Coordinates of C-alpha atoms (C1' of nucleotides) in Angstrom, one line a residue:
Chain A
X1 CA 0.2 0.0 0.1
X2 CA 1.1 3.5 -0.9
X3 CA 2.4 5.6 2.0
X4 CA 0.3 8.2 4.0
X5 CA 1.1 11.9 2.8
X6 CA -0.1 14.6 4.9
X7 CA 0.1 18.5 4.2
X8 CA 2.3 20.0 6.6
X9 CA 1.6 23.9 7.1
X10 CA 5.0 24.5 8.3
X11 CA 6.6 23.4 5.1
X12 CA 3.8 24.2 2.9
X13 CA 3.9 20.9 1.3
X14 CA 2.8 17.4 1.2
X15 CA 5.0 15.2 3.2
X16 CA 5.3 11.3 3.6
X17 CA 4.2 10.7 7.4
X18 CA 6.7 9.1 9.3
X19 CA 6.0 8.8 12.9
X20 CA 8.8 9.7 15.3
X21 CA 8.4 6.5 17.5
X22 CA 6.5 3.7 15.3
X23 CA 4.2 2.2 15.9
X24 CA 3.1 5.0 18.3
X25 CA 1.8 8.3 16.9
X26 CA 1.2 11.4 19.0
X27 CA -1.8 13.6 17.9
X28 CA -2.7 17.1 19.6
X29 CA -5.7 19.1 18.4
X30 CA -7.0 22.3 19.7
X31 CA -10.4 21.8 21.1
X32 CA -12.9 24.3 22.0
X33 CA -13.4 26.8 24.5
X34 CA -16.3 26.1 26.5
X35 CA -18.4 29.2 26.9
X36 CA -21.1 28.6 24.3
X37 CA -23.0 26.0 22.7
X38 CA -21.2 24.1 19.8
X39 CA -21.8 25.3 16.3
X40 CA -21.2 24.0 12.7
X41 CA -17.6 25.3 13.2
X42 CA -16.7 23.1 15.8
X43 CA -17.8 20.0 13.7
X44 CA -15.1 20.7 11.1
X45 CA -11.8 20.0 12.9
X46 CA -13.6 17.6 15.3
X47 CA -14.5 15.5 12.3
X48 CA -11.4 16.3 10.4
X49 CA -9.1 15.0 12.9
X50 CA -11.4 12.2 13.7
X51 CA -11.1 10.8 10.5
X52 CA -7.2 11.2 10.8
X53 CA -7.5 9.3 14.2
X54 CA -9.3 6.5 12.7
X55 CA -7.3 6.0 9.7
X56 CA -4.0 6.2 11.7
X57 CA -5.6 3.7 14.1
X58 CA -6.9 1.5 10.9
X59 CA -3.5 1.7 9.5
X60 CA -2.2 -0.1 12.7
X61 CA -0.8 2.7 14.4
X62 CA -1.0 3.3 18.1
X63 CA -2.3 6.7 18.3
X64 CA -2.6 8.9 21.2
X65 CA -5.0 11.6 20.6
X66 CA -5.1 14.6 22.8
X67 CA -7.7 17.2 22.5
X68 CA -8.2 19.6 25.0
X69 CA -10.9 21.8 26.6
X70 CA -10.1 25.2 27.2
X71 CA -11.7 26.2 30.5
X72 CA -9.7 29.2 31.7
X73 CA -11.2 32.1 30.5
X74 CA -9.1 33.8 28.1
X75 CA -9.4 37.8 27.7
X76 CA -11.4 39.3 25.1
X77 CA -8.5 41.2 23.9
X78 CA -4.9 42.2 24.6
X79 CA -5.9 45.3 26.7
X80 CA -6.0 44.9 30.4
X81 CA -9.8 45.6 30.6
X82 CA -10.5 42.9 28.5
X83 CA -13.2 40.4 29.5
X84 CA -13.0 36.9 30.4
X85 CA -15.5 34.9 28.4
X86 CA -16.4 32.2 30.6
X87 CA -16.5 34.7 33.7
X88 CA -18.6 37.2 31.7
X89 CA -20.9 34.0 30.8
X90 CA -21.1 33.2 34.5
X91 CA -21.9 36.4 35.6
X92 CA -24.8 36.8 32.9
X93 CA -26.2 33.3 34.0
X94 CA -25.4 34.1 37.6
X95 CA -23.5 30.7 38.2
X96 CA -19.9 29.7 39.1
X97 CA -17.7 29.9 36.0
X98 CA -17.0 26.1 36.6
X99 CA -20.6 25.7 36.3
X100 CA -20.2 27.2 32.6
X101 CA -17.5 25.0 31.8
X102 CA -19.5 22.0 32.8
X103 CA -22.6 22.7 31.0
X104 CA -20.9 23.7 27.8
X105 CA -18.4 20.9 28.1
X106 CA -21.3 18.2 28.5
X107 CA -23.2 20.1 25.6
X108 CA -19.9 19.6 23.3
X109 CA -19.6 16.1 24.2
X110 CA -23.3 15.4 23.3
X111 CA -23.0 16.9 19.9
X112 CA -19.8 15.1 19.4
X113 CA -21.4 11.8 20.1
X114 CA -24.3 12.7 17.7
X115 CA -21.6 13.3 15.0
X116 CA -20.2 10.0 15.9
X117 CA -16.8 11.8 16.8
X118 CA -14.7 9.4 18.6
X119 CA -13.3 10.5 22.3
X120 CA -9.9 11.3 22.3
X121 CA -7.6 9.3 24.3
X122 CA -7.1 12.0 26.5
X123 CA -8.9 15.2 26.9
X124 CA -7.0 17.6 29.6
X125 CA -8.4 21.0 30.6
X126 CA -6.3 23.8 31.0
X127 CA -7.7 24.6 34.7
X128 CA -6.3 21.1 35.6
X129 CA -2.8 21.8 34.4
X130 CA -2.0 25.3 36.1
X131 CA 1.1 24.0 37.9
X132 CA 2.6 22.4 34.5
X133 CA 2.1 26.0 33.0
X134 CA 3.4 27.8 35.7
X135 CA 6.3 25.4 35.5
X136 CA 6.9 26.1 31.7
X137 CA 6.7 29.9 32.3
X138 CA 9.4 29.8 34.7
X139 CA 11.4 27.7 32.6
X140 CA 11.1 30.3 30.0
X141 CA 11.8 33.1 32.4
X142 CA 14.8 31.1 33.4
X143 CA 16.3 30.8 29.8
X144 CA 15.7 34.7 29.4
X145 CA 13.0 34.9 27.1
X146 CA 10.4 36.4 29.2
X147 CA 10.0 39.1 31.7
X148 CA 7.9 40.1 34.4
X149 CA 6.0 43.3 34.5
X150 CA 3.5 44.5 36.9
X151 CA 2.9 40.8 38.1
X152 CA 2.5 39.3 34.9
X153 CA 4.7 37.4 32.6
X154 CA 5.3 38.1 29.1
X155 CA 7.2 36.1 26.5
X156 CA 10.2 38.3 24.7
X157 CA 9.1 37.8 21.0
X158 CA 11.9 40.3 19.7
X159 CA 14.5 38.3 21.7
X160 CA 13.1 35.1 20.3
X161 CA 13.0 36.2 17.1
X162 CA 16.7 37.1 16.6
X163 CA 17.6 33.6 16.5
X164 CA 14.3 31.9 15.5
X165 CA 11.7 32.9 13.1
X166 CA 8.5 33.8 14.8
X167 CA 6.0 33.7 12.3
X168 CA 7.4 30.8 10.5
X169 CA 4.2 28.8 10.3
X170 CA 1.8 31.5 9.4
X171 CA 4.4 33.0 6.9
X172 CA 4.9 36.3 8.8
X173 CA 7.9 38.7 9.3
X174 CA 8.2 40.5 12.8
X175 CA 8.6 43.7 11.4
X176 CA 5.4 43.4 9.5
X177 CA 3.6 42.7 12.4
X178 CA 5.0 45.8 14.3
X179 CA 3.9 47.9 11.3
X180 CA 0.3 46.6 11.3
X181 CA -0.2 46.4 15.2
X182 CA -3.3 48.5 16.1
X183 CA -4.0 50.6 19.4
X184 CA -1.5 50.2 22.1
X185 CA -4.1 50.8 24.7
X186 CA -3.4 49.2 27.8
X187 CA -0.2 47.6 26.7
X188 CA 2.2 49.8 28.6
X189 CA 3.4 46.5 30.5
X190 CA 4.7 44.9 27.6
X191 CA 8.0 45.8 25.7
X192 CA 6.5 45.2 22.6
X193 CA 2.8 45.0 21.4
X194 CA 3.4 41.6 19.8
X195 CA 4.7 40.1 23.4
X196 CA 2.2 37.6 24.5
X197 CA 1.2 36.8 28.2
X198 CA 2.5 33.6 29.7
X199 CA 0.9 34.6 33.0
X200 CA -1.6 37.3 33.7
X201 CA -2.4 39.0 36.8
X202 CA -5.9 38.9 38.1
X203 CA -7.8 42.1 38.2
X204 CA -9.8 42.3 41.7
X205 CA -12.9 41.3 39.7
X206 CA -11.7 38.6 37.9
X207 CA -13.0 35.4 39.4
X208 CA -10.9 32.5 37.8
X209 CA -7.3 32.9 39.4
X210 CA -4.8 30.8 41.0
X211 CA -1.5 31.3 43.0
X212 CA 1.8 31.7 41.1
X213 CA 5.2 32.9 42.0
X214 CA 4.2 36.2 40.5
X215 CA 0.8 37.2 41.0
X216 CA -2.7 35.7 41.7
X217 CA -3.9 35.3 38.2
X218 CA -4.1 32.8 35.4
X219 CA -2.2 31.5 32.6
X220 CA -1.7 33.0 29.3
X221 CA -3.6 32.5 26.4
X222 CA -1.6 30.1 24.6
X223 CA 0.5 28.4 27.3
X224 CA -2.1 25.7 28.0
X225 CA -1.6 23.7 24.7
X226 CA 2.2 23.9 25.0
X227 CA 2.2 22.5 28.6
X228 CA -0.4 19.9 28.0
X229 CA 1.1 18.4 24.8
X230 CA 4.2 18.5 26.2
X231 CA 2.9 16.4 29.3
X232 CA 1.1 14.2 27.5
X233 CA 2.8 13.6 24.0
X234 CA 6.6 14.7 24.9
X235 CA 8.8 17.4 23.8
X236 CA 8.6 16.6 20.5
X237 CA 5.6 14.7 18.9
X238 CA 4.1 14.1 15.6
X239 CA 1.0 15.9 14.5
X240 CA -0.6 19.1 15.9
X241 CA -4.0 19.9 14.3
X242 CA -6.4 23.0 14.6
X243 CA -8.6 25.4 12.5
X244 CA -6.7 27.7 10.2
X245 CA -7.7 30.5 12.3
X246 CA -5.5 29.3 14.9
X247 CA -2.4 29.4 13.1
X248 CA -1.7 33.2 14.0
X249 CA -0.9 33.8 16.7
X250 CA -2.0 30.9 18.8
X251 CA 0.2 28.4 17.2
X252 CA 2.8 30.6 16.4
X253 CA 3.1 31.4 20.1
X254 CA 3.1 27.6 20.9
X255 CA 5.9 26.9 18.7
X256 CA 8.0 29.8 20.3
X257 CA 7.3 28.9 23.9
X258 CA 7.8 25.1 23.3
X259 CA 11.1 25.8 21.6
X260 CA 12.4 27.8 24.5
X261 CA 11.0 25.7 27.4
X262 CA 12.0 22.4 25.6
X263 CA 15.0 23.8 23.8
X264 CA 13.8 22.0 20.6
X265 CA 11.0 22.0 18.0
X266 CA 7.8 20.5 19.4
X267 CA 5.9 19.6 16.4
X268 CA 6.6 17.8 13.4
X269 CA 3.5 18.0 11.2
X270 CA 1.2 20.8 11.5
X271 CA -2.1 20.2 9.9
X272 CA -5.0 23.0 9.7
X273 CA -8.6 22.6 8.5
X274 CA -10.4 25.4 6.4
X275 CA -13.3 27.2 7.6
X276 CA -17.1 26.7 7.0
X277 CA -18.4 29.6 5.1
X278 CA -21.9 30.9 4.7
X279 CA -22.8 33.0 1.8
X280 CA -19.2 32.8 1.2
X281 CA -18.5 34.2 4.5
X282 CA -16.6 32.7 7.5
X283 CA -19.0 31.3 10.0
X284 CA -17.8 33.0 13.2
X285 CA -19.2 33.4 16.6
X286 CA -18.1 37.2 16.5
X287 CA -19.9 37.7 13.0
X288 CA -23.2 36.5 14.6
X289 CA -23.7 34.3 11.6
X290 CA -23.1 31.0 13.5
X291 CA -25.6 27.9 13.2
X292 CA -25.7 25.8 16.5
X293 CA -25.5 22.0 15.9
X294 CA -28.4 21.5 18.0
X295 CA -30.2 24.1 15.6
X296 CA -28.9 22.1 12.5
X297 CA -30.3 18.7 13.9
X298 CA -33.8 20.3 14.9
X299 CA -34.3 22.7 11.8
X300 CA -34.8 25.4 14.3
X301 CA -33.0 28.4 12.7
X302 CA -34.1 30.9 10.1
X303 CA -31.6 30.0 7.5
X304 CA -32.6 26.1 7.9
X305 CA -35.4 24.7 5.6
X306 CA -35.6 21.6 7.4
X307 CA -33.8 19.6 9.9
X308 CA -30.9 17.6 9.2
X309 CA -29.4 14.4 10.5
X310 CA -26.2 14.4 12.3
X311 CA -24.7 12.0 9.7
X312 CA -25.9 14.4 7.1
X313 CA -23.6 16.9 8.5
X314 CA -20.9 14.5 8.7
X315 CA -21.2 13.6 5.2
X316 CA -21.5 16.9 4.1
X317 CA -18.2 18.1 5.9
X318 CA -16.3 14.9 4.5
X319 CA -17.4 15.7 1.0
X320 CA -15.0 18.6 0.8
X321 CA -11.5 18.3 1.3
X322 CA -10.4 19.7 5.0
X323 CA -8.2 22.2 3.4
X324 CA -10.9 23.8 1.3
X325 CA -13.4 26.1 2.6
X326 CA -16.7 24.4 2.5
X327 CA -19.9 26.8 1.8
X328 CA -23.0 26.0 3.8
X329 CA -26.5 26.0 2.0
X330 CA -29.6 24.1 2.2
X331 CA -29.3 22.9 -1.3
X332 CA -26.0 21.5 -0.7
X333 CA -26.8 19.9 2.7
X334 CA -30.1 18.3 0.9
X335 CA -27.8 17.0 -1.8
X336 CA -25.6 15.3 0.8
X337 CA -28.6 13.9 2.6
X338 CA -29.7 12.2 -0.6
X339 CA -26.3 11.1 -1.7
X340 CA -25.7 9.5 1.9
X341 CA -29.1 7.6 1.8
X342 CA -28.0 6.1 -1.7
X343 CA -24.8 5.0 -0.3
X344 CA -26.3 3.5 2.9
X345 CA -28.9 1.8 0.8
X346 CA -26.4 0.0 -1.5
X347 CA -24.5 -0.8 1.9
X348 CA -27.6 -2.8 2.9
X349 CA -28.1 -4.4 -0.5
X350 CA -24.6 -5.5 -0.9
X351 CA -24.4 -8.9 1.4
X352 CA -27.7 -9.9 -0.3
X353 CA -26.4 -9.4 -3.8
X354 CA -26.7 -12.4 -6.4
X355 CA -23.4 -14.2 -6.9
X356 CA -22.2 -16.0 -9.9
X357 CA -19.3 -17.9 -11.2
X358 CA -16.9 -15.1 -11.9
X359 CA -16.3 -11.6 -11.0
X360 CA -16.7 -9.1 -13.7
X361 CA -15.9 -6.0 -11.8
X362 CA -12.3 -4.7 -10.8
X363 CA -12.5 -5.0 -7.1
X364 CA -8.6 -4.7 -6.4
X365 CA -8.2 -1.6 -8.6
X366 CA -11.3 0.1 -6.7
X367 CA -9.8 -0.8 -3.6
X368 CA -6.4 0.6 -4.6
X369 CA -8.1 3.8 -5.7
X370 CA -9.8 4.2 -2.4
X371 CA -6.7 4.0 -0.2
X372 CA -4.8 6.3 -2.7
X373 CA -7.2 8.8 -1.9
X374 CA -6.9 8.5 1.9
X375 CA -3.2 8.3 1.6
X376 CA -3.2 11.5 -0.4
X377 CA -3.6 14.0 2.5
X378 CA -7.0 12.5 3.7
X379 CA -8.6 13.3 0.4
X380 CA -12.3 12.0 1.8
X381 CA -14.1 13.6 -1.2
X382 CA -12.2 11.4 -3.7
X383 CA -12.8 8.4 -1.4
X384 CA -16.6 9.2 -1.3
X385 CA -16.6 9.5 -5.2
X386 CA -15.0 6.1 -5.5
X387 CA -17.5 4.6 -3.0
X388 CA -20.2 6.0 -5.2
X389 CA -18.5 4.2 -8.2
X390 CA -19.1 1.1 -6.4
X391 CA -22.5 1.8 -5.6
X392 CA -23.0 1.9 -9.4
X393 CA -21.5 -1.4 -9.8
X394 CA -23.4 -3.0 -6.9
X395 CA -26.6 -1.7 -8.4
X396 CA -25.4 -3.3 -11.9
X397 CA -24.9 -6.5 -10.4
X398 CA -28.2 -6.4 -8.7
X399 CA -29.8 -5.8 -12.0
X400 CA -27.6 -8.9 -13.4
X401 CA -25.6 -6.7 -15.7
X402 CA -22.4 -7.4 -13.7
X403 CA -21.6 -10.4 -11.8
X404 CA -19.6 -11.0 -8.4
X405 CA -18.4 -14.5 -6.7
X406 CA -19.4 -15.1 -3.2
X407 CA -16.2 -14.8 -2.1
X408 CA -15.5 -11.5 -3.8
X409 CA -18.6 -10.3 -2.7
X410 CA -18.2 -11.2 0.9
X411 CA -14.7 -9.8 1.0
X412 CA -16.4 -6.6 -0.6
X413 CA -18.9 -6.3 1.9
X414 CA -16.0 -6.3 4.5
X415 CA -13.9 -3.7 2.9
X416 CA -17.0 -1.1 1.9
X417 CA -18.1 -1.3 5.6
X418 CA -14.5 -0.6 6.8
X419 CA -14.3 2.5 4.2
X420 CA -17.8 4.0 5.3
X421 CA -18.1 3.1 9.2
X422 CA -14.6 2.4 10.5
X423 CA -12.7 5.2 8.6
X424 CA -15.2 8.0 7.5
X425 CA -17.1 7.2 10.7
X426 CA -20.6 7.4 9.2
X427 CA -23.3 5.2 11.0
X428 CA -26.0 3.5 9.7
X429 CA -29.3 5.2 9.4
X430 CA -31.0 4.4 12.9
X431 CA -34.4 5.4 11.5
X432 CA -34.5 2.8 8.8
X433 CA -33.3 -0.1 11.2
X434 CA -36.5 -1.9 12.1
X435 CA -37.1 -2.0 15.7
X436 CA -40.0 -4.4 15.5
X437 CA -40.4 -7.8 14.6
X438 CA -44.0 -7.5 13.8
X439 CA -43.8 -4.7 11.3
X440 CA -42.2 -6.8 8.5
X441 CA -44.8 -9.5 9.0
X442 CA -47.5 -7.1 8.9
X443 CA -46.0 -5.4 5.9
X444 CA -45.7 -8.7 4.2
X445 CA -49.4 -9.4 4.7
X446 CA -50.4 -6.0 3.4
X447 CA -48.5 -6.1 0.5
X448 CA -49.5 -9.5 -0.6
X449 CA -53.1 -8.2 -0.4
X450 CA -51.9 -5.3 -2.5
X451 CA -50.3 -7.8 -5.1
X452 CA -53.8 -9.7 -5.1
X453 CA -55.5 -6.5 -5.9
X454 CA -53.2 -5.8 -9.0
X455 CA -53.6 -9.1 -10.0
X456 CA -57.2 -8.4 -10.2
X457 CA -56.4 -5.2 -12.0
X458 CA -58.0 -3.3 -9.1
X459 CA -55.4 -0.5 -9.0
X460 CA -57.7 1.9 -7.3
X461 CA -57.1 -0.4 -4.1
X462 CA -53.4 -1.2 -4.8
X463 CA -52.9 2.6 -5.3
X464 CA -54.9 3.4 -2.1
X465 CA -52.8 1.0 -0.1
X466 CA -49.4 2.5 -1.4
X467 CA -51.0 6.0 -0.7
X468 CA -51.9 5.4 2.8
X469 CA -48.8 3.6 3.5
X470 CA -46.8 6.6 2.3
X471 CA -48.8 9.2 4.4
X472 CA -47.5 6.9 7.4
X473 CA -44.0 7.3 6.1
X474 CA -43.6 3.9 4.5
X475 CA -42.8 4.0 0.8
X476 CA -43.5 1.0 -1.4
X477 CA -41.4 0.3 -4.6
X478 CA -42.7 -2.3 -7.0
X479 CA -40.0 -4.9 -8.3
X480 CA -40.5 -7.3 -10.9
X481 CA -41.8 -10.1 -8.5
X482 CA -43.5 -8.4 -5.6
X483 CA -42.6 -5.3 -4.0
X484 CA -40.1 -3.9 -1.3
X485 CA -40.9 -1.2 1.3
X486 CA -38.9 1.0 3.4
X487 CA -39.4 3.8 6.3
X488 CA -38.8 7.3 5.5
Chain B
rG1 C1' -2.7 49.1 4.7
rG2 C1' 0.4 44.4 5.4
rU3 C1' 0.6 38.9 4.6
rC4 C1' -1.6 34.7 2.4
rA5 C1' -5.5 31.9 -0.1
rC6 C1' -9.1 30.9 -3.5
rA7 C1' -12.0 32.0 -8.4
rU8 C1' -14.3 24.9 -11.8
rA9 C1' -20.9 23.5 -15.3
rG10 C1' -28.1 25.3 -12.2
rC11 C1' -25.9 24.0 -6.6
rC12 C1' -21.9 21.6 -3.5
rA13 C1' -17.2 19.8 -4.8
rA14 C1' -12.3 16.9 -6.6
rG15 C1' -8.3 18.2 -9.8
rC16 C1' -1.2 19.0 -8.6
rG17 C1' 0.5 19.0 -17.4
rG18 C1' -2.0 14.7 -21.7
rU19 C1' -7.8 9.6 -19.8
rU20 C1' -15.6 10.7 -18.2
rA21 C1' -14.1 13.1 -11.1
rG22 C1' -18.0 12.4 -7.7
rG23 C1' -22.9 14.0 -5.3
rC24 C1' -27.6 16.7 -6.1
rA25 C1' -30.7 18.9 -9.7
rC26 C1' -32.3 18.9 -14.6
rC27 C1' -33.5 16.4 -19.6
rG28 C1' -34.2 11.8 -22.6
rG29 C1' -34.9 6.2 -22.8
rU30 C1' -35.4 0.9 -20.3
rC31 C1' -38.5 -1.2 -16.6
rU32 C1' -43.7 -0.5 -14.8
rG33 C1' -51.2 -0.8 -15.1
rC34 C1' -49.4 4.2 -13.0
rA35 C1' -45.5 6.0 -9.8
rA36 C1' -41.2 5.3 -7.3
rA37 C1' -36.5 2.8 -7.1
rA38 C1' -32.7 1.1 -10.2
rC39 C1' -29.8 1.1 -14.8
rC40 C1' -28.4 3.5 -19.8
rG41 C1' -27.8 8.1 -22.1
rG42 C1' -27.7 13.6 -22.2
rC43 C1' -26.1 18.3 -20.2
rU44 C1' -19.2 18.1 -20.0
rA45 C1' -17.0 23.8 -17.0
rC46 C1' -12.7 25.9 -15.5
rA47 C1' -13.1 34.5 -13.9
rG48 C1' -10.3 37.7 -18.2
rC49 C1' -5.6 38.9 -20.9
rG50 C1' -1.1 37.2 -22.0
rG51 C1' 3.2 33.5 -21.7
rU52 C1' 5.9 28.7 -21.1
rU53 C1' 4.9 23.8 -23.5
rC54 C1' 4.1 19.2 -28.7
rG55 C1' -0.1 19.8 -25.0
rA56 C1' -2.7 23.9 -19.2
rA57 C1' -8.2 24.1 -15.3
rU58 C1' -3.4 22.5 -13.8
rC59 C1' 3.2 26.4 -14.7
rC60 C1' 4.5 31.8 -14.7
rG61 C1' 2.9 37.2 -15.5
rC62 C1' -0.7 40.9 -15.3
rU63 C1' -6.0 42.4 -14.4
rU64 C1' -10.8 41.7 -12.0
rG65 C1' -13.4 39.6 -8.2
rU66 C1' -13.9 37.1 -3.2
rG67 C1' -12.3 35.5 1.3
rA68 C1' -8.9 34.6 5.5
rC69 C1' -5.2 36.2 9.1
rC70 C1' -3.0 40.6 11.0
rU71 C1' -7.8 40.9 18.2
rC72 C1' -11.1 35.9 20.8
rC73 C1' -12.6 32.5 17.3
rA74 C1' -12.9 25.8 14.9

RNA sequence: GGUCACAUAGCCAAGCGGUUAGGCACCGGUCUGCAAAACCGGCUACAGCGGUUCGAAUCCGCUUGUGACCUCCA
């Protein structure tokens, strides 16, 4: 099998993936800040890296997948009078900050379950790793790349940039950053506006606070990921993922901190998923055009024509490459919904396919095509295109226009299911799974009555049976001999 | 303003120098009492202008348009 190739943001090129310590692979992905309900944007990285996690595991790697929960309220802006999101929300709802954290973490988990996103191996919280973060800040201070100012600790970007390239991930030059930095309000504490906090002294009204050698306060914006990835994956690890919007400054800061604290580069492959857009514009909390996952699932949103099944959302996301923007629309979602239904139907049909003495379709080539797509930087849309090629073949076999041996069919069943369920992480449509044993028998009886009516040319009756069944959600499709039915 | 992306048929979306991407929609046909499903066929596009090449959606340049990042964001 061909090797797995991943696009590394750091080198801006596709590289063959080689783990540092095979068969083990370490993956760190930036998770959500839990101060609000999960929205469509959260689904993209979760699903993208879920597929990576699944595929690496499928390939036989022992993957340790770490996805954090940010539960320390980061300030809204760089100025001292910025607002802590979690504390703000807590004040609004008149509850403890940790209640906010708990509520939205639970909600996030629930939505991820619905999308069939596997749980990460470790899901560390920033608030649970304050000592590690303090320790890391101390290391950086000791190394001389940070300074204390009014109880806060800042990273000295200028000094770092003298020997390293601050901005190498996002392709930025420090001088340019200086030129484009905006208002310097409340930044008197810093030597340079682009310096970032490792530790922030808490203002009196700031509820979330911890003791530190410098002041009662809280860790800086970016430190948690460096501290937790180092703790669980080591000083150097394989893959770090996240949304493209985190590239700068978040990941840039991580690179700098880890380099100084650990004395070496921490991440080997940086992967970034692109954004979901709505009418061509980024879907973002601050833009107020976000759609919550719950709203998608219930259809309760002015922009939604109907409710969409979580698997439709998952399939929709997988039909675009993770590095491309994906434009949301009802039309696109409904196209995915129908396509997914066709794919699922064919999976149900596959095991019962009539078999013959020879196989007239090229299964090996198909399989190779599928793996090539996955190996080419997780090109799920291409994989799905190949899956649909096989759907056509399955239908042709069903129609007797192609044939397959029993051995090939049984192998195909396994392979097809692996692609769809194990790797892409789709779930069988729950609604079509019959939960009653009586229903099929009843249906058999009704349909035989209808068959009789048809035989007697009593089409008024046969149509009435079909129409009435249709009204209660059962569709009937006539075949050459008899008829089949399905719910939905 | 700086940096960087992207512009593909009605819609979504692959494509990484030379063969039909794929899904949805639409239009014919087969099948059927009718329908649905399924199958076969049709629609076959690459923002514009130049350049490189035997050959470009694919490489280079310019133009136009859109977006992202430069502040928290997935």
